[in-house]
Amino acid sequence: MNILRRLPLYRLLLLCAIVIAVGVSATALAFALGSGAKPPPKPLADAIHDALSATPVEGVSANIQFTNHLLEGAGLTSGGGAEGELLESPLIAGASGRLWIGKDGRARIELQAEKGDTEILSDGHTLSIYDAASNTLYRYTPTAQEGASANDEGWTPYAPLHQRAGASAQPEVPTVAKIEEALSHLGDHADVSGATPSNVAGQPAYTVRASPKEGGSLFGGAELSFDAVHGIPLRAAIYSSTSSSPAIELAATDISYGPVADSVFELSPPPNAKIKEIKFSHDAGAEHADKPAGSGRPTVTTHGHGVTAIAVIESRTKSGAADSTSEQLEGLPEVTINGTAASELRTELGTLLSFERSGVRYVLAGSVTPGVIEALARGL
C-alpha cells in the first residue's frame, strides 16, 4: 500500500494500465479479423479440451494493434503536464507494435509511440516495463509468497505454450466431463456462448463470449478466440455494458508460429534510465478488514456482491501532513459528497471516488456508474 500511496496520479494510473495491458496480452497472443477457412462446429467443452491438449508451438511472433478506451470518459485533459503525459502513453492511448512469445514462456511486447516506445518483458520471474518517454524502467519481481500463490493456480496463460513443453511440469489436461462441469458452474453466474467457428489472424479459430447474468454493472463481458489447431489464444477483449465495442482489446494484423531468437528477449534500456522497483505490501488486506480506521492500517469492506460489489477503503490521515492519496487524485474531476469535495475517476469499466472527512480518507471503487458510487459515499 505504501508504494501506491506515494505514486503521483499519472504514475498510479499508468501502473493500473500496465496491469490491465499485461493481463490482456498474457491471454491474447494476437488477433485480426479474416475471411479465411473456419473450423467445423464443435461443442465448447470439446474445443477447450482439444486446445489444452494440442501440441505446443515453438514460439509466436505477431504484429499487433492495442486499443484502449478505458479512460475516454475520465475527464482528463491532454495538456503538457502529467495528465498529458499519461494520455499520450501507448498503454492509455493505444498503439501498434510487435509481440513475441518464446516456447519457454518468455514474452515481449513493444508498443510504438511518437515520444518513445513502451516495452514490456516477462521472463517468467520478473516483469519489466520500460517507458522511453520518461526513460524509466519499472521492475516487479514477485516474492516467494506471491510466487507460491501463482503456482497454486495450476494452468497459467502461457500453459499452452510452455508448461506443456516440459513433461515434468505438465499438469494433467482435464477431461471433457470436467470441463463441462466447470462450464456448468460458470453458467450459474454468467451467460457463456458456444464455440463459434471463426477465422482470426488467418487461423481457423473458435470464439467464446461470457457475460455476467447480474445487471447493474459496467462490466459487460469478455471474449476470447483461440486457434482451433494449435490451441493458442488469439484474441481477448473486455467490454463495457454501455458499448458494443471493446473497452480494451489486443489485435494483430499478422501472426506466425516458429522459434523466437533469444536476443528478442533482451531488454537494454539506456545506462541513465531511472529504475523503479515495484513492491506491494501485504499488510493491508482482507485479514485486517475488522480493524478500526484508527488502528493505523487501512480497512477494506465490501458493499454488495458479485459484479456490482463496491470496495470501500478507509485510512486515518495524519494531522497536519499532506495527504498522499489526495495528491494522487489531484487533477481529476470533482464532485460534492455531503458538502465535501471528492475526486472521481470515471472509466468505461468502473468508477473510483476519494474524499476525506473527519480525519479519515475514503476510497471507493467498483464496476458501477458514478451515481451508484456517489450514493454509497453519501451514506457512509
XYZ file of C-alpha atoms in Angstrom:
380
model
C 0.000 0.000 0.000
C 2.856 2.407 0.787
C 4.224 2.388 -2.752
C 0.771 3.039 -4.175
C 0.150 5.889 -1.735
C 3.381 7.609 -2.773
C 2.862 7.381 -6.521
C 1.558 10.534 -8.258
C -1.722 10.266 -10.149
C -0.333 9.754 -13.627
C 2.118 7.073 -12.437
C -0.614 5.317 -10.440
C -2.900 5.204 -13.479
C -0.018 4.167 -15.709
C 0.688 1.254 -13.354
C -3.014 0.261 -13.441
C -2.964 0.427 -17.233
C 0.170 -1.745 -17.304
C -1.513 -4.384 -15.155
C -4.569 -4.356 -17.415
C -2.481 -4.395 -20.599
C -0.289 -7.276 -19.375
C -3.361 -9.161 -18.041
C -4.944 -8.909 -21.568
C -1.749 -9.609 -23.519
C -0.869 -12.667 -21.450
C -4.071 -14.376 -22.579
C -4.371 -12.796 -26.045
C -1.394 -13.532 -28.244
C -2.819 -11.980 -31.404
C -5.974 -11.032 -33.301
C -7.002 -9.982 -36.788
C -10.355 -10.489 -38.438
C -10.132 -12.542 -41.601
C -12.274 -14.251 -44.163
C -10.282 -17.487 -44.374
C -11.300 -21.018 -43.543
C -13.258 -21.700 -40.369
C -13.107 -24.868 -38.285
C -16.078 -27.242 -38.113
C -18.721 -26.686 -35.394
C -17.750 -28.273 -32.093
C -19.131 -28.259 -28.518
C -17.328 -25.731 -26.318
C -16.045 -28.358 -23.861
C -14.559 -30.382 -26.722
C -12.971 -27.278 -28.257
C -11.375 -26.319 -24.917
C -10.121 -29.869 -24.297
C -8.567 -30.045 -27.766
C -6.915 -26.656 -27.255
C -5.380 -27.672 -23.925
C -4.079 -30.960 -25.324
C -2.736 -29.565 -28.602
C 0.934 -29.994 -29.471
C 2.792 -26.863 -28.283
C 4.211 -24.488 -30.872
C 7.863 -23.412 -30.936
C 7.012 -19.723 -30.480
C 4.783 -16.869 -31.612
C 5.575 -13.639 -33.487
C 2.917 -11.059 -34.353
C 2.266 -7.501 -35.444
C -0.281 -6.082 -33.022
C -2.683 -3.205 -32.521
C -3.573 -2.416 -28.916
C -6.781 -0.419 -28.380
C -7.718 1.141 -25.034
C -10.869 3.218 -24.469
C -10.781 2.821 -20.690
C -10.183 6.479 -19.773
C -12.149 8.168 -22.532
C -14.795 9.344 -20.073
C -12.424 10.154 -17.230
C -12.432 13.901 -17.858
C -8.643 14.148 -18.036
C -7.246 16.833 -20.329
C -4.316 16.343 -22.683
C -2.018 19.207 -21.817
C 1.691 19.475 -21.295
C 1.636 18.273 -17.687
C 1.465 14.871 -16.042
C -2.062 14.210 -17.280
C -0.997 14.950 -20.832
C 1.957 12.599 -20.485
C -0.411 9.922 -19.186
C -2.872 10.261 -22.053
C -0.076 10.118 -24.630
C 1.270 6.849 -23.239
C 0.653 3.970 -25.678
C -0.748 1.981 -22.753
C -3.539 4.566 -22.457
C -3.891 5.973 -25.972
C -3.364 2.634 -27.710
C -0.670 1.843 -30.257
C 0.586 -0.582 -32.843
C 3.596 -2.755 -32.189
C 5.041 -6.245 -32.017
C 4.626 -9.270 -29.774
C 6.789 -12.334 -29.234
C 6.269 -15.411 -27.070
C 9.017 -17.994 -26.644
C 8.459 -21.707 -26.160
C 9.806 -21.366 -22.611
C 7.163 -18.765 -21.729
C 9.225 -15.594 -22.107
C 7.180 -12.784 -23.601
C 7.888 -9.350 -25.045
C 5.577 -6.583 -26.267
C 6.662 -3.375 -27.980
C 4.129 -0.555 -28.308
C 5.224 2.272 -30.575
C 4.639 5.954 -29.798
C 5.866 9.269 -31.183
C 7.692 10.201 -27.961
C 9.210 6.771 -27.450
C 8.198 3.130 -27.359
C 6.934 1.238 -24.345
C 8.445 -2.214 -23.920
C 7.033 -4.948 -21.690
C 9.118 -8.030 -20.970
C 8.399 -11.088 -18.818
C 10.950 -13.848 -18.302
C 8.699 -15.910 -16.058
C 10.209 -14.412 -12.897
C 10.361 -10.637 -13.350
C 8.060 -8.249 -15.181
C 9.912 -5.264 -16.692
C 8.323 -2.222 -18.332
C 10.495 0.388 -19.995
C 8.854 3.736 -20.796
C 11.112 5.534 -23.297
C 9.189 8.826 -22.986
C 10.236 9.173 -19.330
C 13.348 6.984 -19.633
C 12.090 4.894 -16.719
C 12.361 1.149 -16.161
C 9.734 -0.378 -13.869
C 10.505 -3.829 -12.473
C 8.324 -6.169 -10.467
C 9.564 -9.474 -9.049
C 7.020 -11.476 -7.018
C 8.045 -12.506 -3.527
C 8.302 -16.182 -2.615
C 4.819 -15.951 -1.095
C 3.361 -14.417 -4.234
C 5.147 -16.930 -6.437
C 3.750 -19.824 -4.431
C 0.240 -18.412 -4.757
C 0.646 -18.094 -8.516
C 1.895 -21.660 -8.841
C -1.099 -22.920 -6.868
C -3.336 -21.725 -9.666
C -2.207 -24.574 -11.939
C -2.609 -23.582 -15.587
C -1.135 -20.201 -16.496
C -1.841 -18.054 -19.571
C 1.347 -19.492 -21.041
C 0.374 -23.101 -20.321
C -0.447 -23.984 -23.934
C 2.974 -22.687 -24.919
C 5.496 -23.682 -22.288
C 4.019 -25.673 -19.420
C 3.114 -28.478 -21.795
C 6.564 -28.194 -23.377
C 8.182 -29.710 -20.278
C 6.827 -33.109 -19.300
C 7.935 -32.738 -15.672
C 5.882 -29.553 -15.233
C 2.941 -30.663 -17.344
C -0.396 -30.565 -15.497
C -2.971 -33.167 -16.371
C -5.346 -31.978 -19.061
C -8.889 -32.015 -17.635
C -11.335 -34.398 -19.233
C -14.250 -33.195 -21.322
C -16.547 -34.150 -18.439
C -14.547 -31.992 -16.001
C -14.627 -29.056 -18.430
C -18.390 -29.474 -18.859
C -18.767 -29.428 -15.066
C -16.714 -26.228 -14.791
C -18.733 -24.579 -17.562
C -21.920 -25.571 -15.756
C -20.741 -23.848 -12.573
C -19.723 -20.788 -14.582
C -23.157 -20.791 -16.174
C -24.719 -20.151 -12.748
C -23.243 -16.648 -12.828
C -22.609 -15.871 -16.489
C -24.084 -16.402 -19.914
C -21.490 -18.375 -21.862
C -21.699 -18.735 -25.616
C -20.731 -21.822 -27.514
C -17.538 -22.242 -29.508
C -18.321 -20.059 -32.511
C -16.273 -21.044 -35.587
C -14.300 -18.053 -36.841
C -11.070 -17.081 -38.558
C -8.655 -14.953 -36.543
C -5.306 -13.700 -37.800
C -5.709 -16.040 -40.750
C -6.050 -19.037 -38.443
C -9.161 -21.230 -38.041
C -10.366 -20.404 -34.551
C -13.164 -20.695 -32.027
C -14.568 -17.619 -30.273
C -16.379 -17.702 -26.933
C -18.049 -14.860 -25.011
C -19.007 -14.725 -21.322
C -21.296 -12.014 -19.919
C -22.487 -11.614 -16.317
C -26.100 -12.576 -15.667
C -26.368 -9.931 -12.958
C -27.260 -6.450 -14.228
C -26.261 -3.047 -12.928
C -22.532 -3.329 -13.636
C -20.333 -1.504 -16.146
C -18.621 -4.818 -16.916
C -20.370 -6.148 -19.995
C -18.355 -9.286 -20.611
C -15.244 -10.693 -22.262
C -14.409 -12.534 -25.465
C -11.625 -14.977 -26.205
C -10.630 -16.514 -29.523
C -8.203 -19.434 -29.729
C -6.525 -21.316 -32.525
C -8.515 -24.417 -33.434
C -5.367 -26.349 -34.390
C -2.622 -25.140 -32.030
C -4.758 -24.235 -29.000
C -3.084 -20.816 -28.727
C -5.288 -17.902 -27.560
C -5.541 -15.472 -30.484
C -7.723 -12.666 -29.246
C -9.033 -11.211 -25.982
C -11.371 -8.260 -25.484
C -13.135 -6.729 -22.479
C -16.467 -4.996 -22.987
C -18.360 -2.306 -21.105
C -22.102 -2.730 -20.693
C -22.534 0.720 -22.259
C -20.953 -0.067 -25.637
C -20.864 -2.806 -28.243
C -17.195 -2.004 -28.974
C -14.435 -3.398 -26.739
C -13.158 -1.134 -23.970
C -9.795 -2.926 -24.167
C -8.565 -5.140 -26.990
C -5.304 -6.550 -28.257
C -5.227 -7.164 -32.016
C -2.702 -8.490 -34.507
C -2.564 -7.824 -38.201
C -0.263 -10.796 -38.749
C 0.829 -13.866 -36.800
C 3.301 -16.686 -37.363
C 4.438 -19.714 -35.384
C 8.069 -20.739 -35.054
C 11.192 -20.404 -32.897
C 11.972 -16.932 -31.497
C 15.619 -15.868 -31.102
C 16.879 -15.414 -27.526
C 18.084 -11.908 -28.417
C 14.447 -10.780 -28.767
C 14.028 -11.154 -25.003
C 16.990 -8.957 -24.081
C 15.858 -5.581 -22.727
C 18.623 -2.966 -22.707
C 17.467 0.499 -21.578
C 19.957 3.402 -21.677
C 22.549 3.460 -18.869
C 20.994 6.650 -17.459
C 17.485 5.186 -17.240
C 15.690 5.646 -13.932
C 14.895 2.319 -12.273
C 11.854 1.861 -10.062
C 11.372 -1.419 -8.221
C 7.674 -2.092 -7.655
C 6.853 -3.784 -4.352
C 3.498 -4.445 -2.771
C 2.818 -4.685 0.932
C 0.601 -7.480 2.226
C -0.154 -5.653 5.476
C -3.414 -4.186 4.197
C -5.839 -6.823 3.090
C -8.935 -8.768 3.902
C -7.379 -10.108 7.100
C -7.430 -6.571 8.535
C -10.967 -5.762 7.464
C -12.223 -5.931 11.060
C -9.730 -3.374 12.395
C -10.964 0.187 13.018
C -9.737 3.088 10.891
C -7.766 4.426 13.851
C -5.659 1.266 14.139
C -3.095 2.631 11.684
C -3.941 0.156 8.930
C -6.429 0.736 6.118
C -9.656 -1.232 6.435
C -11.349 -2.801 3.429
C -15.065 -3.562 3.382
C -17.311 -4.724 0.548
C -20.821 -3.458 -0.119
C -22.981 -5.600 -2.373
C -21.944 -8.790 -4.126
C -20.910 -10.131 -7.490
C -20.037 -7.765 -10.320
C -21.871 -4.857 -8.642
C -19.842 -5.048 -5.410
C -18.158 -1.841 -4.229
C -14.948 -1.878 -2.195
C -14.534 0.814 0.472
C -11.034 1.527 1.827
C -10.756 3.681 4.959
C -7.472 5.010 6.319
C -6.691 7.516 9.048
C -4.870 10.629 7.803
C -2.114 12.245 9.848
C -2.938 15.621 11.305
C -1.003 18.427 9.617
C 0.522 16.113 6.985
C -0.152 16.305 3.278
C -2.494 13.519 2.205
C -0.751 11.392 -0.434
C -3.998 9.986 -1.798
C -5.321 13.494 -2.306
C -2.148 14.362 -4.206
C -2.543 11.263 -6.389
C -6.076 12.231 -7.382
C -5.309 15.896 -7.962
C -6.457 16.935 -11.423
C -9.425 14.579 -11.595
C -12.986 15.913 -11.929
C -14.537 16.890 -8.592
C -17.970 16.100 -7.166
C -19.528 17.022 -3.825
C -20.333 14.385 -1.205
C -22.423 15.836 1.629
C -20.667 19.181 1.225
C -17.184 17.650 0.940
C -15.153 17.878 -2.277
C -14.325 14.460 -3.727
C -12.134 13.393 -6.646
C -13.700 10.980 -9.098
C -12.154 8.799 -11.800
C -14.699 7.586 -14.341
C -13.746 4.779 -16.694
C -15.562 2.577 -19.186
C -15.446 -0.327 -16.746
C -15.836 1.283 -13.345
C -15.576 4.267 -11.019
C -13.144 5.334 -8.294
C -14.054 8.025 -5.740
C -11.918 9.529 -2.980
C -12.624 12.088 -0.263
C -11.587 12.964 3.291
C -13.890 13.530 6.241
C -13.092 13.933 9.949
C -9.516 12.765 9.508
C -10.433 9.642 7.531
C -9.659 9.137 3.854
C -12.320 7.133 1.984
C -11.603 5.439 -1.363
C -14.485 3.673 -3.100
C -14.074 1.533 -6.216
C -16.403 -0.685 -8.203
C -17.538 -1.676 -11.676
C -20.594 0.569 -11.370
C -21.675 4.011 -12.572
C -20.598 7.203 -10.776
C -24.143 7.698 -9.461
C -24.094 4.357 -7.616
C -20.679 5.072 -6.082
C -21.717 8.567 -5.027
C -24.939 7.316 -3.433
C -22.984 4.834 -1.280
C -20.448 7.524 -0.346
C -23.205 9.832 0.900
C -24.389 7.117 3.236
C -21.032 6.442 4.873
